[in-house]
XYZ file of C-alpha atoms in Angstrom:
628
model
C 32.844 55.482 -105.153
C 29.376 55.263 -103.675
C 29.326 51.465 -103.861
C 32.697 51.204 -102.147
C 31.485 53.431 -99.306
C 28.329 51.347 -98.901
C 30.356 48.129 -98.702
C 32.662 49.589 -96.087
C 29.744 50.768 -94.002
C 28.065 47.379 -94.227
C 31.235 45.629 -93.268
C 31.746 48.056 -90.411
C 28.234 47.535 -89.132
C 28.572 43.744 -89.324
C 31.681 43.586 -87.100
C 30.936 46.295 -84.537
C 28.385 47.062 -81.850
C 27.497 49.779 -79.341
C 28.879 49.375 -75.847
C 27.525 51.298 -72.820
C 30.094 52.599 -70.313
C 29.281 54.473 -67.098
C 31.993 56.946 -66.104
C 32.502 57.748 -62.418
C 34.285 61.032 -61.814
C 35.642 62.520 -58.632
C 33.805 61.900 -55.374
C 30.612 63.931 -55.294
C 30.541 64.552 -59.066
C 27.707 63.104 -61.088
C 28.541 60.167 -63.313
C 28.226 60.176 -67.087
C 27.114 57.467 -69.479
C 28.566 57.006 -72.964
C 27.886 54.708 -75.901
C 30.919 53.671 -77.932
C 30.990 51.731 -81.191
C 33.579 48.969 -80.771
C 34.822 45.724 -82.295
C 35.688 42.511 -80.517
C 39.366 42.800 -81.356
C 39.649 46.174 -79.579
C 41.885 45.811 -76.546
C 40.869 47.240 -73.167
C 43.559 49.920 -73.291
C 42.151 51.130 -76.616
C 38.643 51.205 -75.148
C 39.850 53.412 -72.276
C 41.606 55.749 -74.736
C 38.445 56.086 -76.855
C 36.451 56.801 -73.710
C 38.762 59.544 -72.443
C 38.796 61.176 -75.874
C 34.997 61.231 -75.922
C 34.687 62.585 -72.361
C 36.860 65.635 -73.157
C 37.155 66.520 -69.452
C 40.380 67.984 -67.976
C 40.976 65.321 -65.340
C 43.652 62.803 -64.377
C 42.199 59.435 -65.399
C 45.276 57.373 -64.506
C 43.619 55.719 -61.475
C 40.504 54.718 -63.437
C 39.903 51.188 -64.685
C 37.055 49.186 -66.222
C 34.704 47.310 -63.854
C 32.209 44.741 -65.167
C 29.362 44.611 -62.680
C 27.539 41.562 -64.060
C 30.661 39.393 -64.007
C 31.962 41.066 -60.824
C 35.452 41.488 -62.217
C 37.981 44.166 -63.173
C 39.297 44.362 -66.735
C 42.839 45.158 -65.627
C 44.734 43.366 -68.411
C 44.714 46.274 -70.837
C 46.335 44.189 -73.623
C 43.435 41.722 -73.607
C 40.747 42.225 -76.259
C 37.038 42.531 -75.559
C 36.559 39.121 -77.178
C 39.079 37.541 -74.833
C 37.244 38.977 -71.815
C 33.903 37.894 -73.326
C 32.523 41.460 -73.460
C 29.517 41.748 -75.767
C 26.872 44.349 -76.560
C 24.780 43.559 -73.453
C 27.675 44.301 -71.044
C 27.283 47.386 -68.834
C 30.753 48.568 -67.898
C 31.926 51.202 -65.424
C 35.005 53.364 -65.829
C 35.647 54.005 -62.147
C 38.504 54.981 -59.797
C 40.421 52.020 -58.427
C 41.087 53.838 -55.137
C 37.968 54.641 -53.147
C 37.389 55.793 -49.548
C 36.876 53.008 -47.020
C 35.934 53.328 -43.340
C 38.296 51.092 -41.369
C 37.752 50.235 -37.728
C 41.082 49.568 -36.005
C 41.540 47.102 -33.114
C 41.282 50.020 -30.653
C 37.711 50.557 -31.983
C 38.580 53.886 -33.617
C 37.433 54.314 -37.212
C 39.461 56.086 -39.872
C 38.634 56.887 -43.482
C 41.320 56.051 -46.033
C 41.534 55.764 -49.829
C 42.090 52.063 -50.524
C 42.575 50.117 -53.745
C 39.344 48.335 -54.625
C 40.936 46.626 -57.640
C 43.979 44.839 -56.196
C 43.640 41.702 -54.058
C 42.907 42.195 -50.355
C 46.425 41.027 -49.453
C 47.852 44.074 -51.279
C 45.098 46.420 -50.075
C 45.912 45.547 -46.456
C 49.596 46.208 -47.172
C 48.629 49.693 -48.430
C 46.552 50.362 -45.318
C 49.315 49.178 -42.971
C 51.891 51.300 -44.782
C 49.699 54.372 -44.288
C 49.328 53.537 -40.580
C 53.021 52.639 -40.117
C 52.253 49.030 -39.157
C 54.948 46.510 -40.071
C 54.251 42.898 -41.056
C 50.974 43.541 -42.871
C 50.749 39.837 -43.759
C 49.564 39.172 -40.189
C 46.464 41.327 -40.645
C 43.386 41.225 -42.831
C 39.970 42.793 -43.240
C 36.828 41.506 -41.609
C 33.181 42.247 -42.366
C 31.028 43.668 -39.583
C 29.225 41.074 -37.446
C 25.846 42.132 -38.814
C 26.776 43.165 -42.325
C 23.709 44.797 -43.816
C 24.570 47.147 -46.645
C 23.628 50.770 -46.107
C 22.099 52.742 -48.930
C 24.166 55.844 -49.541
C 22.566 59.006 -50.859
C 24.204 60.634 -53.836
C 24.429 63.952 -52.048
C 26.065 62.502 -48.944
C 29.264 64.452 -48.279
C 32.356 63.622 -46.214
C 30.924 65.485 -43.211
C 27.946 63.149 -42.884
C 30.253 60.129 -43.216
C 32.383 61.372 -40.325
C 29.228 61.981 -38.273
C 28.370 58.304 -38.731
C 31.881 57.304 -37.729
C 31.623 59.172 -34.433
C 28.475 57.307 -33.414
C 28.183 53.601 -32.686
C 25.881 52.146 -35.319
C 23.334 49.388 -34.979
C 25.765 46.788 -36.325
C 28.121 47.219 -33.396
C 25.256 47.474 -30.879
C 23.837 44.182 -32.141
C 27.252 42.607 -31.773
C 27.611 43.766 -28.164
C 24.126 42.486 -27.349
C 25.044 39.045 -28.692
C 28.299 39.101 -26.726
C 26.613 39.808 -23.402
C 23.869 37.240 -24.024
C 26.070 34.353 -25.022
C 27.878 34.164 -21.642
C 24.866 32.168 -20.378
C 25.500 29.308 -22.812
C 27.871 26.380 -22.695
C 31.472 26.653 -23.868
C 30.704 24.589 -26.967
C 27.784 26.809 -27.951
C 29.840 29.950 -27.338
C 32.499 28.588 -29.676
C 29.868 28.044 -32.348
C 28.562 31.599 -31.917
C 32.058 33.023 -32.279
C 32.572 30.852 -35.332
C 29.429 32.162 -36.999
C 29.837 35.831 -35.920
C 33.517 36.465 -36.550
C 35.666 33.780 -38.045
C 33.664 33.270 -41.244
C 33.626 36.987 -42.077
C 37.252 37.343 -43.132
C 37.581 38.652 -46.657
C 39.251 36.411 -49.224
C 42.881 37.585 -49.446
C 43.147 36.534 -53.101
C 40.229 38.623 -54.398
C 39.635 42.369 -54.572
C 37.243 44.384 -52.387
C 34.843 45.057 -55.282
C 34.772 41.375 -56.204
C 33.555 40.636 -52.667
C 30.728 43.171 -52.704
C 32.489 45.929 -50.756
C 31.390 49.399 -51.804
C 32.735 52.915 -51.368
C 32.550 54.167 -47.743
C 31.642 50.715 -46.384
C 33.012 49.931 -42.948
C 35.387 47.000 -42.403
C 37.387 45.823 -39.407
C 41.194 45.687 -39.599
C 42.393 42.906 -37.311
C 45.374 40.614 -36.751
C 44.174 37.444 -38.458
C 47.230 35.236 -38.066
C 48.424 34.976 -34.468
C 52.071 34.575 -35.351
C 53.749 37.902 -34.570
C 57.144 37.973 -36.223
C 59.952 40.271 -35.095
C 57.835 42.322 -32.663
C 60.220 45.132 -31.773
C 59.301 48.127 -29.551
C 61.900 50.204 -31.364
C 60.080 50.011 -34.706
C 56.590 48.734 -33.881
C 54.943 51.307 -31.611
C 51.725 51.417 -33.669
C 51.714 47.675 -34.299
C 52.189 46.886 -30.601
C 49.480 49.342 -29.557
C 46.929 47.884 -31.979
C 47.938 44.343 -31.057
C 47.489 45.211 -27.374
C 44.023 46.598 -28.121
C 42.994 43.436 -29.972
C 44.299 41.305 -27.116
C 42.481 43.506 -24.584
C 39.133 43.113 -26.318
C 39.692 39.370 -26.710
C 40.108 39.159 -22.920
C 37.195 41.473 -22.069
C 34.791 39.725 -24.454
C 36.018 36.306 -23.286
C 36.862 35.245 -26.814
C 39.678 33.418 -25.040
C 39.340 31.740 -21.672
C 41.449 32.724 -18.671
C 41.356 32.093 -14.935
C 40.242 34.633 -12.351
C 43.853 35.120 -11.336
C 44.838 35.853 -14.932
C 41.867 38.172 -15.459
C 42.957 40.301 -12.477
C 46.509 40.389 -13.838
C 45.204 41.607 -17.192
C 43.011 44.155 -15.390
C 45.957 45.602 -13.448
C 47.992 45.915 -16.662
C 45.113 47.681 -18.404
C 44.682 50.106 -15.515
C 48.415 50.836 -15.450
C 48.434 51.443 -19.221
C 45.405 53.741 -18.966
C 47.108 55.801 -16.253
C 50.273 56.173 -18.313
C 48.324 57.019 -21.463
C 46.299 59.721 -19.699
C 49.263 61.228 -17.874
C 50.332 64.724 -18.845
C 53.919 63.657 -19.459
C 54.503 63.274 -23.225
C 54.977 59.651 -24.191
C 57.348 59.073 -27.094
C 59.391 56.191 -28.376
C 62.500 57.955 -27.123
C 61.372 57.329 -23.534
C 61.559 53.594 -24.091
C 64.812 51.741 -23.356
C 66.915 51.175 -26.449
C 67.845 47.636 -27.362
C 71.458 46.992 -26.489
C 73.313 46.541 -29.779
C 75.927 44.257 -28.231
C 73.195 42.072 -26.732
C 71.434 41.976 -30.091
C 74.645 40.948 -31.843
C 75.189 38.154 -29.326
C 71.607 37.041 -29.796
C 72.068 36.907 -33.573
C 75.267 34.907 -33.109
C 73.385 32.486 -30.870
C 70.727 32.119 -33.549
C 73.310 30.924 -36.057
C 74.605 28.351 -33.609
C 71.366 27.103 -32.060
C 70.100 23.740 -33.138
C 73.507 22.622 -34.459
C 75.437 22.113 -31.230
C 73.009 20.218 -29.005
C 75.399 17.283 -28.539
C 78.369 19.537 -27.956
C 76.754 21.493 -25.121
C 74.334 18.970 -23.663
C 76.807 17.907 -21.003
C 76.585 21.337 -19.362
C 72.831 20.951 -18.788
C 71.515 18.744 -16.020
C 68.637 16.390 -16.618
C 65.377 17.241 -14.888
C 64.106 14.866 -12.241
C 60.697 15.026 -10.611
C 57.976 12.931 -9.018
C 55.015 13.034 -11.379
C 51.479 11.855 -11.824
C 50.680 9.933 -14.998
C 47.450 8.872 -16.677
C 48.015 6.848 -19.863
C 44.703 7.421 -21.688
C 42.527 10.488 -22.043
C 39.239 8.886 -21.016
C 40.467 6.170 -18.681
C 38.728 5.662 -15.358
C 41.937 4.573 -13.649
C 43.219 6.888 -10.915
C 46.451 8.817 -11.245
C 49.647 6.981 -10.336
C 52.862 8.516 -9.095
C 56.164 7.708 -10.819
C 59.717 9.012 -10.938
C 60.281 10.949 -14.182
C 63.544 11.884 -15.905
C 63.616 14.510 -18.653
C 66.485 14.085 -21.124
C 66.854 15.603 -24.615
C 63.288 15.602 -26.016
C 61.957 12.593 -24.103
C 60.568 11.810 -20.672
C 61.322 8.407 -19.160
C 59.397 7.273 -16.133
C 60.207 4.645 -13.500
C 58.428 2.999 -10.614
C 60.469 5.013 -8.114
C 63.699 6.998 -7.778
C 65.748 3.909 -6.876
C 64.886 2.117 -10.128
C 65.920 5.068 -12.325
C 69.175 3.299 -13.327
C 67.196 0.404 -14.856
C 65.056 0.221 -17.970
C 62.164 2.722 -17.830
C 58.567 1.613 -17.748
C 58.002 3.772 -20.804
C 59.709 6.532 -22.721
C 57.536 9.403 -23.946
C 58.566 11.371 -27.014
C 57.411 14.975 -26.661
C 57.814 16.178 -30.239
C 54.430 17.470 -31.414
C 52.843 17.378 -27.941
C 50.603 20.103 -26.504
C 51.819 21.850 -23.346
C 48.911 23.160 -21.272
C 49.569 25.060 -18.009
C 47.440 24.375 -14.937
C 48.580 27.084 -12.547
C 47.206 29.089 -9.656
C 50.009 31.109 -8.080
C 47.871 32.250 -5.154
C 47.062 28.645 -4.196
C 50.639 27.484 -4.944
C 49.407 25.145 -7.643
C 51.979 24.544 -10.388
C 50.854 21.934 -12.867
C 51.430 21.041 -16.505
C 49.354 18.839 -18.739
C 51.012 17.211 -21.765
C 48.809 15.903 -24.550
C 50.677 13.581 -26.901
C 49.257 12.291 -30.191
C 48.579 8.561 -30.267
C 47.005 6.222 -32.800
C 43.738 6.015 -30.850
C 43.565 9.594 -29.549
C 45.693 11.486 -27.055
C 47.876 10.261 -24.205
C 47.806 12.531 -21.222
C 50.552 13.227 -18.688
C 49.989 15.441 -15.700
C 53.075 17.032 -14.153
C 52.872 18.321 -10.606
C 55.693 20.666 -9.634
C 56.605 21.686 -6.103
C 57.443 25.347 -6.732
C 57.692 28.126 -9.324
C 61.321 27.430 -10.246
C 60.699 23.746 -10.887
C 57.597 24.572 -12.919
C 59.436 27.142 -15.066
C 62.236 24.681 -15.919
C 59.889 21.847 -16.803
C 57.523 23.980 -18.846
C 60.393 25.551 -20.817
C 61.909 22.117 -21.462
C 58.565 20.676 -22.597
C 57.838 23.599 -24.936
C 61.227 23.198 -26.613
C 60.871 19.411 -26.772
C 57.471 19.768 -28.484
C 59.372 21.582 -31.257
C 62.083 18.933 -31.380
C 64.670 20.980 -29.461
C 66.584 20.174 -26.265
C 67.481 22.182 -23.172
C 70.790 22.941 -24.866
C 68.925 25.239 -27.220
C 70.004 28.852 -26.745
C 66.527 30.133 -25.849
C 66.008 27.705 -22.929
C 67.253 30.052 -20.208
C 65.320 32.965 -21.697
C 62.165 30.859 -21.788
C 62.613 29.926 -18.114
C 63.036 33.598 -17.162
C 59.967 34.612 -19.155
C 57.854 31.960 -17.426
C 59.116 33.057 -14.017
C 58.373 36.688 -14.865
C 54.876 35.736 -15.959
C 54.274 33.858 -12.700
C 55.504 36.824 -10.686
C 53.126 39.090 -12.582
C 50.240 36.744 -11.704
C 51.024 36.929 -7.994
C 48.190 38.983 -6.535
C 49.381 39.083 -2.930
C 50.950 42.452 -1.919
C 54.513 42.391 -0.553
C 54.870 42.002 3.255
C 54.429 45.293 5.078
C 52.729 47.050 2.179
C 49.787 49.202 3.219
C 46.328 48.295 2.026
C 45.512 49.944 -1.321
C 43.488 53.145 -1.276
C 40.318 52.189 -3.121
C 39.295 55.820 -3.591
C 42.536 56.537 -5.485
C 41.384 54.556 -8.531
C 40.253 57.142 -11.064
C 38.383 54.722 -13.335
C 35.673 52.144 -12.734
C 37.140 48.719 -12.025
C 34.393 47.027 -14.068
C 35.934 48.518 -17.228
C 38.977 46.262 -16.902
C 37.358 42.829 -16.498
C 34.882 40.732 -18.471
C 31.151 40.887 -17.572
C 31.394 37.525 -15.783
C 33.878 38.859 -13.224
C 32.199 42.273 -13.046
C 29.039 40.489 -11.871
C 30.938 38.325 -9.415
C 32.429 41.138 -7.315
C 31.212 44.390 -5.857
C 33.000 47.459 -7.167
C 35.114 48.006 -4.023
C 36.156 44.350 -3.884
C 37.181 44.385 -7.522
C 39.028 47.684 -7.124
C 40.964 46.352 -4.138
C 42.044 43.221 -5.972
C 43.162 45.140 -9.072
C 45.179 47.598 -6.996
C 46.769 44.715 -5.078
C 47.881 43.157 -8.361
C 49.213 46.507 -9.533
C 52.307 46.369 -7.304
C 53.946 43.755 -9.548
C 53.829 45.882 -12.679
C 53.746 49.499 -11.456
C 57.351 50.183 -12.586
C 56.761 49.203 -16.208
C 56.870 51.842 -18.921
C 53.935 52.198 -21.293
C 55.458 50.095 -24.072
C 56.780 47.494 -21.606
C 53.311 47.136 -20.079
C 51.714 46.621 -23.506
C 54.349 44.037 -24.406
C 53.742 42.210 -21.091
C 50.013 42.167 -21.806
C 50.603 40.705 -25.282
C 53.036 38.100 -23.917
C 50.584 37.106 -21.183
C 47.844 36.781 -23.810
C 50.122 34.556 -25.900
C 50.764 32.368 -22.839
C 47.098 31.420 -22.422
C 46.349 27.792 -23.382
C 43.730 28.738 -25.992
C 45.707 31.592 -27.549
C 45.305 31.968 -31.299
C 43.001 28.976 -31.789
C 40.157 29.511 -34.285
C 37.312 27.020 -34.189
C 35.289 25.648 -37.099
C 32.527 23.063 -37.227
C 33.590 20.228 -39.541
C 32.603 16.676 -40.457
C 35.538 14.266 -40.724
C 35.499 11.629 -43.448
C 33.913 8.442 -42.145
C 32.259 10.193 -39.185
C 28.526 10.740 -38.788
C 28.728 13.616 -36.298
C 29.949 17.191 -36.365
C 33.164 18.038 -34.546
C 35.239 21.132 -33.879
C 38.468 21.785 -35.736
C 40.801 24.193 -33.983
C 43.421 25.949 -36.111
C 46.420 27.465 -34.353
C 49.638 28.993 -35.663
C 51.438 25.627 -35.653
C 48.854 22.858 -35.456
C 45.367 21.496 -36.133
C 43.278 20.265 -33.193
C 40.366 17.842 -33.349
C 37.843 18.455 -30.549
C 34.801 16.446 -29.514
C 31.940 18.923 -29.810
C 29.745 17.297 -27.147
C 32.402 17.178 -24.420
C 34.839 19.893 -25.469
C 37.690 17.411 -25.028
C 40.706 17.346 -27.322
C 40.866 14.180 -29.423
C 44.113 14.557 -31.354
C 46.577 17.099 -32.715
C 48.456 17.400 -35.999
C 51.471 19.686 -36.457
C 51.857 21.843 -39.576
C 55.527 20.871 -39.637
C 54.460 17.272 -40.347
C 52.270 18.136 -43.357
C 53.482 16.624 -46.618
C 50.731 18.030 -48.822
C 47.106 19.113 -48.783
C 44.434 19.833 -51.348
C 40.773 20.712 -51.678
C 38.129 18.911 -53.707
C 36.109 21.991 -54.672
C 33.208 19.937 -56.052
C 32.394 18.257 -52.743
C 34.063 20.985 -50.602
C 36.391 18.590 -48.814
C 39.883 19.339 -47.461
C 42.394 16.470 -47.508
C 45.717 16.656 -45.630
C 48.550 14.116 -45.700
C 51.082 13.997 -42.848
C 54.284 12.094 -42.207
C 54.088 8.400 -41.309
C 51.220 7.785 -43.768
C 48.674 9.691 -41.666
C 45.853 11.252 -43.708
C 42.716 13.161 -42.734
C 39.823 14.627 -44.726
C 36.951 16.832 -43.611
C 34.196 19.048 -44.955
C 33.364 22.408 -43.361
C 29.875 22.834 -41.910
C 30.095 26.385 -40.521
C 31.813 28.131 -43.429
C 33.192 27.658 -46.921
C 36.196 25.333 -46.957
C 38.145 28.162 -48.644
C 38.215 29.948 -45.248
C 39.893 27.001 -43.513
C 42.155 26.411 -46.525
C 43.399 30.017 -46.346
C 44.091 29.769 -42.613
C 46.182 26.622 -43.012
C 48.064 27.956 -46.033
C 48.537 31.342 -44.377
C 50.175 29.891 -41.280
C 52.446 27.678 -43.380
C 53.407 30.769 -45.382
C 54.179 32.768 -42.227
C 56.456 29.988 -40.999
C 58.716 30.624 -44.020
C 59.510 34.213 -42.999
C 63.077 35.086 -42.145
C 64.965 38.248 -41.237
C 67.489 37.278 -43.896
C 64.854 38.062 -46.513
C 65.108 41.747 -45.637
C 61.366 41.907 -44.968
C 60.509 41.113 -48.609
C 57.452 38.892 -48.861
C 56.996 36.217 -51.480
C 53.466 37.236 -52.433
C 53.303 34.630 -55.171
C 53.961 31.888 -52.601
C 51.249 33.302 -50.317
C 48.622 33.102 -53.078
C 49.857 29.663 -54.108
C 49.343 28.390 -50.541
C 46.076 30.212 -49.818
C 44.434 30.927 -53.156
C 42.695 27.594 -53.636
C 41.455 26.804 -57.119
C 42.399 30.278 -58.360
């Protein structure tokens, strides 16, 4: 009997060891540390059960899970054994809540404190946050570290009240950011792009890893922002919060000059901001019910059009006239030859140009295919300047065509036609007329001249400082009264808009800017000995000469056949149609950041209303997750 007991004890001691586990209780409660005797074949679920039995505390432990600090990973697969996870006697584990409070700064610069899952991947955590805030399309947003992300030491006795006190005051992180912003206006465009790259774009959290795995701790502050500038199904009827936060992000992008705009456009944005501020501060209650409802019949017709568009181009093309115009053309980007004037004819998705109008019935000098081209506006409504620049990919760079239009109507038609043609669609496409109207509306909004007979604006009637509505560059350029007068003059074009309409107009105007949604990274292309800029937009990649700021070439996402990353040498390789292949390494960030942007945009392009708003999360991680 005694011998048998001794053998069992020896055997038991040979196969088991003591494991230390720190137990975190409710917020504010002191943690406890336990030592458990375990074997390697014990599964994680059994370990948790043993732990709870030993704690003997009346508490709901359902949200707790095992965190392994040294390996920076969660042991969430409860059916896995300790051996399978590689847990040995030297492992210090924590039994901690998966949901912890996080301070989240919204695009409107307000900070809220929410319980967020620290164990699920960031993609899911953001979905939880957006659900709590009633923001649809969470896949467009992500979390961003603060510009100067130095971890704060938190005292054990710090309560919720002290956390909220911190939230109400601007901390040194944000002050440092603002200082950098105001200083960098003195540098060149290229250097400013590099600063923005280093300060913001490399601080996105990895969507395929959890908060804890990326060093985020309880009560840390993160920024919630729209990461992917591809806003699907933006509907005032359902998206009041989403539109408001999107407007705020756009507003700060304009004010901080993260995106370039002309003086005329800046004043338009300023007048919209002032109008929105007045409506927001008015005593009249502002609810969604005050906004015009979407006409159900119109919506049904629009849906019917959607099912027909793209299939009946040949059937309806006869009802659309070709566009004719006298244009200026320069065949190469860096040529020293002067502009030449030709007669251009726009038909389907091509532009044919001739020596003059009389020779238009002969063979054209050249036919330009617009699919995949970049359409860049060059407009100043006040000076009656209506121009378009088309950049078309070529084997040795970019061909450039400059279109000079005589008036707003001509400009709107040509721009709408070129935008559709760049996507492979003709003027027979159902959205052509709508696109023309939107462009005309945008031009009208940019008109700063007051209507004939209108009295001069009363400068004293402006309740807020005009400098609040423009970037520092324009605030320095004008005296307060001059700036106020110009903003009030621009106000007449938008004064009848409702609050939600004004925010939507602001967002649409932001989307119309040439540089909208482009994120810049410093890269080194294979075979090149110099650094260059890679711009990533919602539908294309852009190669930019870093020394001149000039666009070299463009590649459309729709032409990508496949792409992969060599994680050993940190190089991204992309293959396009027509045997075109590029490869580059990232100099300003980890290549995983660029890889996620490309994969994310390709994922967003697969969304459809027919999917009933159900996201294919597995596809997202497949496209963005990299080697994981």
